[in-house]
mmCIF file of C-alpha atoms in Angstrom:
data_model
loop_
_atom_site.group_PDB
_atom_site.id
_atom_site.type_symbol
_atom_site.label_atom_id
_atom_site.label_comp_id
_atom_site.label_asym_id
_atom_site.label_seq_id
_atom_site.Cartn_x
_atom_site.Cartn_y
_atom_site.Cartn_z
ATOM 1 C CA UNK A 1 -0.192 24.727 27.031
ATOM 2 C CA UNK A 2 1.980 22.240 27.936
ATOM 3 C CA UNK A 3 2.577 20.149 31.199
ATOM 4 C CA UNK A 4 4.347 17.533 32.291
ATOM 5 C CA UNK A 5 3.749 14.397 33.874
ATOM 6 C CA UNK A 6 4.076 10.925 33.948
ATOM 7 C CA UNK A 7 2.226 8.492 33.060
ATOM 8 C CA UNK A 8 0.491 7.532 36.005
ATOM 9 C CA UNK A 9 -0.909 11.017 35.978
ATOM 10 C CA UNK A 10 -2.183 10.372 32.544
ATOM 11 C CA UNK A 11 -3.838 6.957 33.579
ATOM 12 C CA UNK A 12 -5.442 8.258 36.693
ATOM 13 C CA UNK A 13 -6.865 11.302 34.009
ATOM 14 C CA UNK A 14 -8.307 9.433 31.441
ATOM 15 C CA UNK A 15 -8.673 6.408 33.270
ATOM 16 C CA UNK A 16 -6.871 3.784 31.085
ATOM 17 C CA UNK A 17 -4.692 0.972 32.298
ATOM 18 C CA UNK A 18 -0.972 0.828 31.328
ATOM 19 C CA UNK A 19 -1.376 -1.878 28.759
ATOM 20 C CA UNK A 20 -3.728 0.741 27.057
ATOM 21 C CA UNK A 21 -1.266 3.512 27.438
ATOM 22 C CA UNK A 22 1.883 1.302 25.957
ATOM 23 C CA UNK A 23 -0.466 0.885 22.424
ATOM 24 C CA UNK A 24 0.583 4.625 21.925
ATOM 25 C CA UNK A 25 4.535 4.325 22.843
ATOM 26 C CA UNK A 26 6.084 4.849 19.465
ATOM 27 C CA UNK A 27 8.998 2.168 20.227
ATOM 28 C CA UNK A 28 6.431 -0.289 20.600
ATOM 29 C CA UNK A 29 4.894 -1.925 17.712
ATOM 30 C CA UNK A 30 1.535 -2.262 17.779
ATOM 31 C CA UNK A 31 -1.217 -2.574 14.874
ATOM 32 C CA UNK A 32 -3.762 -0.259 14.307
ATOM 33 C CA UNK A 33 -5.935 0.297 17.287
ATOM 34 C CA UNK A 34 -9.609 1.625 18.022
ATOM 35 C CA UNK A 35 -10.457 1.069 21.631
ATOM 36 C CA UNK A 36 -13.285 1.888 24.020
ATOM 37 C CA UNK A 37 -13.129 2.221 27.648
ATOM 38 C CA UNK A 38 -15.209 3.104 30.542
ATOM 39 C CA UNK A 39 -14.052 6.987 30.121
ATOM 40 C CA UNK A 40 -12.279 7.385 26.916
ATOM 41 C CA UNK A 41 -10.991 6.024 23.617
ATOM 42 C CA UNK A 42 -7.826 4.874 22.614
ATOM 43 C CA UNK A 43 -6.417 5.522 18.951
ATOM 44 C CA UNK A 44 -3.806 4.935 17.662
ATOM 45 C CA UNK A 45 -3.676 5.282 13.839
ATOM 46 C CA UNK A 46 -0.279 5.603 11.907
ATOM 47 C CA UNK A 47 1.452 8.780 13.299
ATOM 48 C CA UNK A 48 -2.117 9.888 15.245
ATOM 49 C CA UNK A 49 -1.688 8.625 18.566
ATOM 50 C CA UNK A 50 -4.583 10.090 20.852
ATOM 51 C CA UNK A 51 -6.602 9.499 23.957
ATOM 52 C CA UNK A 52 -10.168 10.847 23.721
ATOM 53 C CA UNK A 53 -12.412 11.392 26.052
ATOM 54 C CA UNK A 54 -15.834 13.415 26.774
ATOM 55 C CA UNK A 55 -13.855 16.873 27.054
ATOM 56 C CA UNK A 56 -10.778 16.536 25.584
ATOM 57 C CA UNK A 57 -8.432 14.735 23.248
ATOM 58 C CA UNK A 58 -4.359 14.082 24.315
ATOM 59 C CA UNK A 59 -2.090 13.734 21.097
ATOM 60 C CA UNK A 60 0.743 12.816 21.001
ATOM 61 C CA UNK A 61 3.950 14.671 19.214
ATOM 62 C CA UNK A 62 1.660 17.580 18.484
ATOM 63 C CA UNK A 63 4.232 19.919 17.100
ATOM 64 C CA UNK A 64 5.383 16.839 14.464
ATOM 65 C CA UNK A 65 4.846 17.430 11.036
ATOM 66 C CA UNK A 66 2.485 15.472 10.204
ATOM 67 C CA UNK A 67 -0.041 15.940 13.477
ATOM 68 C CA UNK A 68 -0.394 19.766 13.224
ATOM 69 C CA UNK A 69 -2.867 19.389 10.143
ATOM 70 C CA UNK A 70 -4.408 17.242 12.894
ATOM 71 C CA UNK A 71 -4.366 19.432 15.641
ATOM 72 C CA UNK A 72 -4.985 22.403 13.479
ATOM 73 C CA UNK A 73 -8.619 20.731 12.050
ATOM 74 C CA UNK A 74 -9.595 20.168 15.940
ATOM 75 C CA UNK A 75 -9.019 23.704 16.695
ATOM 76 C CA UNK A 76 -10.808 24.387 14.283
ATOM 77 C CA UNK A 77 -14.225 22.203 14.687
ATOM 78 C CA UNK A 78 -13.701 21.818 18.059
ATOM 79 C CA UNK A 79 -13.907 25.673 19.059
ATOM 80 C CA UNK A 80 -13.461 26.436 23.039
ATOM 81 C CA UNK A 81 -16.034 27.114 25.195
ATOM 82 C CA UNK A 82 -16.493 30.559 25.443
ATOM 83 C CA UNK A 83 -14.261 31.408 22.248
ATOM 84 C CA UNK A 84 -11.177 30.512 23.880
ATOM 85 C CA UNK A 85 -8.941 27.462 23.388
ATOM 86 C CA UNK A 86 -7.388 25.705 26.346
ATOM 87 C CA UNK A 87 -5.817 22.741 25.742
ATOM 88 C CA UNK A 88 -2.949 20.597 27.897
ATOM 89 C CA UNK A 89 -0.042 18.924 26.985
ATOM 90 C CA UNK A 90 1.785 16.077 28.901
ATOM 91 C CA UNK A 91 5.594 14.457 28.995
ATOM 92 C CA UNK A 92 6.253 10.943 30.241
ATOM 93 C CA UNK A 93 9.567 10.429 31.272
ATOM 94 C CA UNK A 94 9.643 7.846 28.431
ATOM 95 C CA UNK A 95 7.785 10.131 25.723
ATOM 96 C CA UNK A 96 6.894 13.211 24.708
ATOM 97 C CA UNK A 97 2.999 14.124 24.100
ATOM 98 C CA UNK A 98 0.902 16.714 23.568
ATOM 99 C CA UNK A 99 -2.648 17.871 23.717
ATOM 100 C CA UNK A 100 -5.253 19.897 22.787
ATOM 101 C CA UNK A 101 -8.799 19.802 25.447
ATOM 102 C CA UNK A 102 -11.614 21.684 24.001
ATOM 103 C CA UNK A 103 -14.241 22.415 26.047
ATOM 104 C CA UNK A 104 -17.744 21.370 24.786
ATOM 105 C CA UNK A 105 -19.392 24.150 23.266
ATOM 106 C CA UNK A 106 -22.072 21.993 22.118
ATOM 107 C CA UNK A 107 -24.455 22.228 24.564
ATOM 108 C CA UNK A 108 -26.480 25.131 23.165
ATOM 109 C CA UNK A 109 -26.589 23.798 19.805
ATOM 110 C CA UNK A 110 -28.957 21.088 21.226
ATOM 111 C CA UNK A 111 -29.020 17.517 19.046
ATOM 112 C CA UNK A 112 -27.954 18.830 16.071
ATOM 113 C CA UNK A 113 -24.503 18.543 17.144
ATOM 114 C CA UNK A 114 -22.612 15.220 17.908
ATOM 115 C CA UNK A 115 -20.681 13.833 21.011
ATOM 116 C CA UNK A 116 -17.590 15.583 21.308
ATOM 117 C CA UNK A 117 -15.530 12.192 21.062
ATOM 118 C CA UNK A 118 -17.525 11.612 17.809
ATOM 119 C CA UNK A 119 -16.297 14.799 16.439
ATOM 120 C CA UNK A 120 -12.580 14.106 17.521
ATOM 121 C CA UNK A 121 -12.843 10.351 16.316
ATOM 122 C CA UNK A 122 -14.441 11.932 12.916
ATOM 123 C CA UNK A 123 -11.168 14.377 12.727
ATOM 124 C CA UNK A 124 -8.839 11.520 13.390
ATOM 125 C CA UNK A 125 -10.248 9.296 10.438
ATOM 126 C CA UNK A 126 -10.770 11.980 8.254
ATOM 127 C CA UNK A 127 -6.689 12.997 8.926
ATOM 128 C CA UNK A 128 -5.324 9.297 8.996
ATOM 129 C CA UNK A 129 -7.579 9.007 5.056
ATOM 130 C CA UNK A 130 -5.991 11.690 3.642
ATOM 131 C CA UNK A 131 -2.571 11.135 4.824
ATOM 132 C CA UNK A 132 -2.793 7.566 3.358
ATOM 133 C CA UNK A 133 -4.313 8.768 -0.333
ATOM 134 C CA UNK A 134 -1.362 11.541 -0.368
ATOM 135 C CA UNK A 135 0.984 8.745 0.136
ATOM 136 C CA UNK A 136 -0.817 6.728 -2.558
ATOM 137 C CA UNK A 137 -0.542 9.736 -4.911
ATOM 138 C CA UNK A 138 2.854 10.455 -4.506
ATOM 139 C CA UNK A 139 3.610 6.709 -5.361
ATOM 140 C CA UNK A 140 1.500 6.893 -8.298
ATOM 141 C CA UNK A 141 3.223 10.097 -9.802
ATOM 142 C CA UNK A 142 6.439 7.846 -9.589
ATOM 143 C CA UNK A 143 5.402 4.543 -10.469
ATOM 144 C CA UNK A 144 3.626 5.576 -14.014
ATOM 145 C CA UNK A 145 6.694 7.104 -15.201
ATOM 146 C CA UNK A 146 9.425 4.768 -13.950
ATOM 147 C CA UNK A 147 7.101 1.955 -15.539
ATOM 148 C CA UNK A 148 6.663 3.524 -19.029
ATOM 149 C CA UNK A 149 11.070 4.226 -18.668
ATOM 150 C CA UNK A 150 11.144 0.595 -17.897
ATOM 151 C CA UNK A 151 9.113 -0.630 -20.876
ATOM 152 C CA UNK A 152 11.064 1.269 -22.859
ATOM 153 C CA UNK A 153 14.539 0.567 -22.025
ATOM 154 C CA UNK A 154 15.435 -2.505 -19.296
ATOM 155 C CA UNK A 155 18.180 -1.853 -17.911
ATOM 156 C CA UNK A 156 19.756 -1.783 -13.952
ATOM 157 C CA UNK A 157 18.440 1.281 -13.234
ATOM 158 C CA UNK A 158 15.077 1.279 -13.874
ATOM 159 C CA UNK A 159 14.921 -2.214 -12.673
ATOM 160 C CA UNK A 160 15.982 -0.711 -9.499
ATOM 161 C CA UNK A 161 13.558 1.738 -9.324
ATOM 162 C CA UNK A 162 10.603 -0.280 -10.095
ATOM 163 C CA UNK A 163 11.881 -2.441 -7.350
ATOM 164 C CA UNK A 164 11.959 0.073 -4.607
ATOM 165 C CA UNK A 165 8.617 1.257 -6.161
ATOM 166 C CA UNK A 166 6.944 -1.526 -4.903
ATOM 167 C CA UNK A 167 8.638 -1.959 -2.263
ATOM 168 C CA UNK A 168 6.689 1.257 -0.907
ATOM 169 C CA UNK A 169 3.703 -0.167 -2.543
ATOM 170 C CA UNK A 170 3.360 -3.488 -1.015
ATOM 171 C CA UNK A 171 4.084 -1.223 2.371
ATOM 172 C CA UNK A 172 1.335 1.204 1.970
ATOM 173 C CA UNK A 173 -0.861 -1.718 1.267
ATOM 174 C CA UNK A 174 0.067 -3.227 4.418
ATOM 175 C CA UNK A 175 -0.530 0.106 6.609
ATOM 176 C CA UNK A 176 -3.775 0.623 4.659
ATOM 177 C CA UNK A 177 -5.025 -2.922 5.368
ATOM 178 C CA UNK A 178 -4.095 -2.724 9.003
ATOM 179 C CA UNK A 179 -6.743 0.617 9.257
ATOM 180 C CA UNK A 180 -8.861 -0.771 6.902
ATOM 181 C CA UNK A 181 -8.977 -4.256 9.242
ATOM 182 C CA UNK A 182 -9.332 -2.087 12.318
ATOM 183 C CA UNK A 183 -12.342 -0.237 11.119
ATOM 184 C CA UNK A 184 -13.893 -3.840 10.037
ATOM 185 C CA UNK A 185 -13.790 -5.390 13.138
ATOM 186 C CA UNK A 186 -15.045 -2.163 14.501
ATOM 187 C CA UNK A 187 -18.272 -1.941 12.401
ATOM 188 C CA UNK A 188 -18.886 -5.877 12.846
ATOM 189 C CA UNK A 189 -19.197 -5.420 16.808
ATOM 190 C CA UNK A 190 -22.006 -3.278 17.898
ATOM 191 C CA UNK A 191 -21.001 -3.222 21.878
ATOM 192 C CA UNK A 192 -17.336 -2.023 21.089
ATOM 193 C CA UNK A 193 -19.224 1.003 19.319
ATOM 194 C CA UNK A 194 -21.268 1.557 22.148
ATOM 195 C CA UNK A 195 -18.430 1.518 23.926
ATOM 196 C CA UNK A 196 -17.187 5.007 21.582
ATOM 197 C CA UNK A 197 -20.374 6.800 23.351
ATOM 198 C CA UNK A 198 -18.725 8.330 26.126
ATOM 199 C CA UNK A 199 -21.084 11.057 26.679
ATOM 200 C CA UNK A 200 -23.787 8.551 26.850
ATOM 201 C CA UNK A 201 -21.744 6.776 29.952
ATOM 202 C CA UNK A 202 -21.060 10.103 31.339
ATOM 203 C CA UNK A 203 -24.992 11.106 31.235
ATOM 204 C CA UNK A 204 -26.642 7.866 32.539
ATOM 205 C CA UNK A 205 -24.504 4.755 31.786
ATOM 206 C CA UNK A 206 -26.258 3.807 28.844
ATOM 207 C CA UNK A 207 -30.153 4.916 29.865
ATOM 208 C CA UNK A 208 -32.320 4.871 27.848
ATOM 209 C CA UNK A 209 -33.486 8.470 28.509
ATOM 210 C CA UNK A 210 -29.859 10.055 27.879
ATOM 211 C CA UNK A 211 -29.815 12.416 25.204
ATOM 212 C CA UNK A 212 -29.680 11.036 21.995
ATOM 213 C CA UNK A 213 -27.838 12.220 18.903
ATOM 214 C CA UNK A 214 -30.473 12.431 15.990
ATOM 215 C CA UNK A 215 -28.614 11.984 12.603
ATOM 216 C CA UNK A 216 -29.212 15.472 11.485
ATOM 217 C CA UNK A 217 -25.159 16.108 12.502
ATOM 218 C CA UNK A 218 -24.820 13.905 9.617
ATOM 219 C CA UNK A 219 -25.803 16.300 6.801
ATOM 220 C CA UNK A 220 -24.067 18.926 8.816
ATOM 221 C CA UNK A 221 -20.125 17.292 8.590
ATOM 222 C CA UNK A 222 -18.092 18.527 5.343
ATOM 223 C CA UNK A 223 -16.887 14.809 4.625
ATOM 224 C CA UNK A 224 -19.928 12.684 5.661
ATOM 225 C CA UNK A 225 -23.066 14.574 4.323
ATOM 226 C CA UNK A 226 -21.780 13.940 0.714
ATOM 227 C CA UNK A 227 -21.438 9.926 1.731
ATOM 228 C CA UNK A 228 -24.538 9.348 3.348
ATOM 229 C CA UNK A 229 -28.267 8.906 1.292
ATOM 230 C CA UNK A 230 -31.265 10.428 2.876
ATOM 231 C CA UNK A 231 -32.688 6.759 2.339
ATOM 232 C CA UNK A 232 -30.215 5.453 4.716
ATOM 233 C CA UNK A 233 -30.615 8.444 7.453
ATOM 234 C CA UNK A 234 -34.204 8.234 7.377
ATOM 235 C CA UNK A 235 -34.583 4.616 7.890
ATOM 236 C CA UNK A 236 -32.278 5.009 10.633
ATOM 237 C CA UNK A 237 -34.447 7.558 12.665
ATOM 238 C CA UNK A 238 -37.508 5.223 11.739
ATOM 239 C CA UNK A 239 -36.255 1.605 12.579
ATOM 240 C CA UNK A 240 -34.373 2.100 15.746
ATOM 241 C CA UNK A 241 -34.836 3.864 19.143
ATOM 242 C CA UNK A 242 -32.199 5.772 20.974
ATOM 243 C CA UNK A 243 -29.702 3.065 22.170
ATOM 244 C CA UNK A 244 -29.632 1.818 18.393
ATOM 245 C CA UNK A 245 -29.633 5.152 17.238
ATOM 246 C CA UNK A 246 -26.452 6.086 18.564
ATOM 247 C CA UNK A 247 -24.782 2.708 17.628
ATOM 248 C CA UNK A 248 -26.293 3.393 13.913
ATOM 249 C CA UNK A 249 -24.754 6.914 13.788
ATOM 250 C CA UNK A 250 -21.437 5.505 14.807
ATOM 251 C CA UNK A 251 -21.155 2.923 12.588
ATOM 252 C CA UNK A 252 -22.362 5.564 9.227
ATOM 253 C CA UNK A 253 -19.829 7.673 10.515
ATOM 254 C CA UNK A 254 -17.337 4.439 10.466
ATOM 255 C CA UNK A 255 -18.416 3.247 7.443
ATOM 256 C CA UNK A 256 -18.133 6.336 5.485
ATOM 257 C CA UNK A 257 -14.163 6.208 6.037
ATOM 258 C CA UNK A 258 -14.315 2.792 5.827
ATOM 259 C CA UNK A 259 -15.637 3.295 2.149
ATOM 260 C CA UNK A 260 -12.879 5.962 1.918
ATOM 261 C CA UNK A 261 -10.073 3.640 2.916
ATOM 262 C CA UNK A 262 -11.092 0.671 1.016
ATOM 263 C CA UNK A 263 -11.335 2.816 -2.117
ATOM 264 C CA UNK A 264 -7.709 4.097 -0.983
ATOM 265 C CA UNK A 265 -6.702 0.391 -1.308
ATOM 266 C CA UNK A 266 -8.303 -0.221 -4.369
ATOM 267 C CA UNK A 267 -6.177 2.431 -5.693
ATOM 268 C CA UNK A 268 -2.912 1.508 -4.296
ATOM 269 C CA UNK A 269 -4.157 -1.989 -5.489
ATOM 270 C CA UNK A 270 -4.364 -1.106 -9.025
ATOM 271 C CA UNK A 271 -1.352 0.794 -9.057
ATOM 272 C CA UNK A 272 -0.305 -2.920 -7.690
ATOM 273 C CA UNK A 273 -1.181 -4.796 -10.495
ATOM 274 C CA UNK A 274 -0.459 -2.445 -12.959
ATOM 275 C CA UNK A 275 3.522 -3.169 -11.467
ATOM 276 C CA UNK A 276 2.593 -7.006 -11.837
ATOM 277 C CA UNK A 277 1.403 -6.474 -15.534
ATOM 278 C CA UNK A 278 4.509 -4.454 -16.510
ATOM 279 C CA UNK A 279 6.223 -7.066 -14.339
ATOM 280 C CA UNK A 280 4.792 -9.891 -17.128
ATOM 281 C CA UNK A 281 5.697 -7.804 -19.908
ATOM 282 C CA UNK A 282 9.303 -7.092 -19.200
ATOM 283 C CA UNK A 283 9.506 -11.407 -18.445
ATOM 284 C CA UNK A 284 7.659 -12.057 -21.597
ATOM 285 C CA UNK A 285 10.243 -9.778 -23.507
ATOM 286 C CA UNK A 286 13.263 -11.222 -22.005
ATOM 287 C CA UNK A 287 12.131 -14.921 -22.649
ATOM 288 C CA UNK A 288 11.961 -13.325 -26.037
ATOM 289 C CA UNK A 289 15.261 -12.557 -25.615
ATOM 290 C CA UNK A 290 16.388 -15.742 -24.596
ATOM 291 C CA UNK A 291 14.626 -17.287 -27.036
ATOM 292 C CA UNK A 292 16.733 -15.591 -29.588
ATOM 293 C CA UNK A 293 19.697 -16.292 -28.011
ATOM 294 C CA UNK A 294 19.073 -20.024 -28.107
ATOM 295 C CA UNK A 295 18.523 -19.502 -31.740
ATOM 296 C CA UNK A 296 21.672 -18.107 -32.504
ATOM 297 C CA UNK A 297 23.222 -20.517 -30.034
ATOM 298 C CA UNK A 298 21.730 -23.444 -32.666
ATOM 299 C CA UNK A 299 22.419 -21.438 -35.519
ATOM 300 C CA UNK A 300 26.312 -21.129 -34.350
ATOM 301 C CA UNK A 301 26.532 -24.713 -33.168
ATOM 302 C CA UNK A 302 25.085 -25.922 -36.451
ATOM 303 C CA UNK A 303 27.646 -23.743 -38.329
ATOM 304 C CA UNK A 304 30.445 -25.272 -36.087
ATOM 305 C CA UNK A 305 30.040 -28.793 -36.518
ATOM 306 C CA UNK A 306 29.837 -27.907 -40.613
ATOM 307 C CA UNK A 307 32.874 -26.374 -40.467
ATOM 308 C CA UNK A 308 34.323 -29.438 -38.251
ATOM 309 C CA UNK A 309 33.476 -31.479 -41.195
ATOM 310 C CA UNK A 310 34.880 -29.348 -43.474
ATOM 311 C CA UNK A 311 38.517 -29.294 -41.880
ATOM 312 C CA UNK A 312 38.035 -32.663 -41.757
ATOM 313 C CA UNK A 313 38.278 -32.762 -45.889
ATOM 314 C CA UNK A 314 41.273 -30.944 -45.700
ATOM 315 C CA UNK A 315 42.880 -32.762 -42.743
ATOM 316 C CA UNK A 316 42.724 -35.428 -44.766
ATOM 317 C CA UNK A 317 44.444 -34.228 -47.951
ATOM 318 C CA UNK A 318 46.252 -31.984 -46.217
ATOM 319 C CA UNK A 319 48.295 -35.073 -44.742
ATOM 320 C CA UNK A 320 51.931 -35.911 -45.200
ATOM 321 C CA UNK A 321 52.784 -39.332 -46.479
ATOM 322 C CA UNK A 322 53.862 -40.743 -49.529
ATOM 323 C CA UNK A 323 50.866 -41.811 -51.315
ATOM 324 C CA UNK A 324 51.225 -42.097 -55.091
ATOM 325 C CA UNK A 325 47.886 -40.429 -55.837
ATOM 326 C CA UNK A 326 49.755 -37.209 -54.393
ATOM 327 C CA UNK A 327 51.736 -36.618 -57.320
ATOM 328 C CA UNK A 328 50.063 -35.566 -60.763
ATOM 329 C CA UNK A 329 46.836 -34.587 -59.590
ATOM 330 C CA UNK A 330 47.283 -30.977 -58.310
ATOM 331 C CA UNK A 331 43.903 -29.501 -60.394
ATOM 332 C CA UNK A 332 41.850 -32.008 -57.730
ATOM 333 C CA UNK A 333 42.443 -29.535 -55.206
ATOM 334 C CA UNK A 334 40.121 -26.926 -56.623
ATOM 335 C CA UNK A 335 37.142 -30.049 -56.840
ATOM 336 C CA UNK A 336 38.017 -30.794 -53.259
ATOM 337 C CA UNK A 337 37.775 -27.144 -51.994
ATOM 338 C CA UNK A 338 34.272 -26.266 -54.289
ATOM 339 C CA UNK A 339 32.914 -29.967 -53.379
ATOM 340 C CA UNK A 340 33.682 -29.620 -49.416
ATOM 341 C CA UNK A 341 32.250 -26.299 -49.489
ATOM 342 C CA UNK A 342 29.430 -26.995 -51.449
ATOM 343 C CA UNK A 343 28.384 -30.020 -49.201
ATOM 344 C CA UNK A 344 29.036 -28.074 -46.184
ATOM 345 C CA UNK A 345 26.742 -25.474 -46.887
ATOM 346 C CA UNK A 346 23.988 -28.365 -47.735
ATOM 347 C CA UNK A 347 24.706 -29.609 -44.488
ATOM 348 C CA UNK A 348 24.178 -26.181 -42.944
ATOM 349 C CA UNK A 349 20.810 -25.699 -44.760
ATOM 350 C CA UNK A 350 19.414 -29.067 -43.994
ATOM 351 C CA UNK A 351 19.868 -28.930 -40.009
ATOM 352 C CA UNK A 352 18.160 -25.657 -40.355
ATOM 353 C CA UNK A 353 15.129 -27.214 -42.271
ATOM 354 C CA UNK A 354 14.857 -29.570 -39.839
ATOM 355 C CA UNK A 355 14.737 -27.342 -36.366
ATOM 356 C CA UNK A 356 12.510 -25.079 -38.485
ATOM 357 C CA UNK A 357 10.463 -28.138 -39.002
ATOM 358 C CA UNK A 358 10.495 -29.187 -35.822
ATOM 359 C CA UNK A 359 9.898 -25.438 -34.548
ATOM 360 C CA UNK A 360 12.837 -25.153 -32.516
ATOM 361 C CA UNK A 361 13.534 -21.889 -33.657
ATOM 362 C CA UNK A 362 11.689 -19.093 -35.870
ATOM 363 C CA UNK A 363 10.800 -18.811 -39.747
#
């Protein structure tokens, strides 16, 4: 269902502070956020904008496009207590949101089953992954294409495309680095993962004898049992106690999407310099081409100056005056003609010899 309310209502539910609340206000700019508090987590990944807490998770835009696979995969592991789904949905006067609040049917299924927060938190990363690598793919079934037209034939239009092509590119790689930064920090600070465990602060703030979650959930999730060795789950129940347990779990859960998004960015980073390569080729062919242009631009200036010298021959016979040599000696003109051309073309050849010597232009 769907309620409305401000959002002071929301901060006296969840128990956040404003400045936590405007990290999910979609005319802000913000980066991408992970943050525990005393009684829930604040996320706010891409499009997935969500409060979490012990019993229930608040999403924003729920009926958007892009958050329904989201909502749909909480209804799904996040099943109602007693088979029924009851969920909440509030409106700011600012924004619109909307939620789902599963109850906890966990409690039967003893350890085997994690935090409810870790679950939503797993369903979050898991979402905000595969939206990323189906933006990635979709770049990559244009980009291979409009590279191989471009190699082909350069022109304005393909130029064009390849342009906006990584355009996208070097945005993805930006939005990808921001989660993949995010996550980072995350996993390099153990108290702001304890901070996640908000059924541990519900239960006993952080005693020791809370209920711990043994890592046997791990084998159980669809997306991290087939990223997680037994090597690395074992040592975990056998080197650490409960406190450290929980932190541990966290941060294999974290890491395993961490591994996903930095081999999401790998991807989008070889599509990258695969750009950059074709990038080199296309420069390396049009120095070609202007380097055959300033060939012919030699060739034609060399050709110019020996026909300069040639109308030179005959501006000078071809003159006007009185000159006794003029008259009687019309079969000289066919000498002068052969013997200008002639020399002209020696000319020619010889400047060529010499830029081919000195490798200014090709064999």
């Amino acid at each position: 269902m769907m309620l409305e309310v401000d959002k002071y209502a929301i901060m006296h539910r969840v128990g956040i502070h404003a400045r936590d609340l405007r990290i999910l206000d979609p005319l802000l700019s913000y980066p991408s956020t992970i943050l525990g508090r005393e009684r829930a987590i604040v996320l706010n990944l891409e499009h997935i904008k969500a409060i979490i807490t012990a019993e229930e998770v608040l999403l924003r835009n729920p009926h958007d496009e892009y958050v329904i696979p989201i909502v749909e995969e909480l209804c799904r592991r996040l099943p109602a207590k007693s088979g029924r789904k009851q969920g909440v949905g509030y409106d700011e006067k600012e924004n619109s949101n909307g939620s789902w609040d599963p109850q906890n049917d966990s409690q039967d299924a003893g350890d085997d089953v994690p935090p409810f927060e870790f679950r939503a938190l797993e369903v979050a990363l898991e979402g905000i992954c595969s939206f990323l690598d189906a933006r990635r793919k979709e770049l990559e079934l244009i980009a291979y294409p409009a590279l191989e037209e471009l190699t082909k034939k350069i022109s304005s239009r393909n130029l064009d495309r390849v342009r906006k092509l990584k355009s996208g590119m070097t945005r993805l790689t930006a939005r990808i680095q921001k989660i993949r930064d995010e996550l980072e920090q995350l996993l390099d600070d153990d108290d702001d993962m304890a901070d996640l465990f908000l059924t541990r602060k519900l239960a006993g703030s952080g005693s020791p004898t809370a209920t711990s979650v043994v890592p046997s959930w791990m084998a159980a999730s669809p997306t991290i049992g087939s990223r997680i060795s037994r090597l690395s789950r074992a040592s975990t129940m056998t080197s650490y106690g409960h406190g450290s347990d929980d932190v541990e779990e966290l941060e294999m859960l974290l890491e395993a999407y961490f591994m996903q998004i930095d081999s999401t960015l790998n991807k989008v980073t070889t599509v990258r310099e695969y750009i950059d390569d074709t990038e080199d080729y296309i420069n390396i062919q049009l120095d070609n081409h202007r380097n055959r242009l300033i060939q012919l631009e030699l060739i034609l200036s060399a050709a110019t100056v020996v026909m300069s010298i040639y109308s030179l021959v005959a501006a000078v016979f071809g003159m006007n005056l009185p000159f006794k040599w003029n008259e009687g000696y019309s079969y000289v003109f066919k000498w002068v003609v052969l013997v200008g051309g002639l020399g002209s073309m020696i000319i020619f050849f010889l400047v060529l010899g010499y830029a081919r010597y000195k490798r200014l232009i090709g064999t």
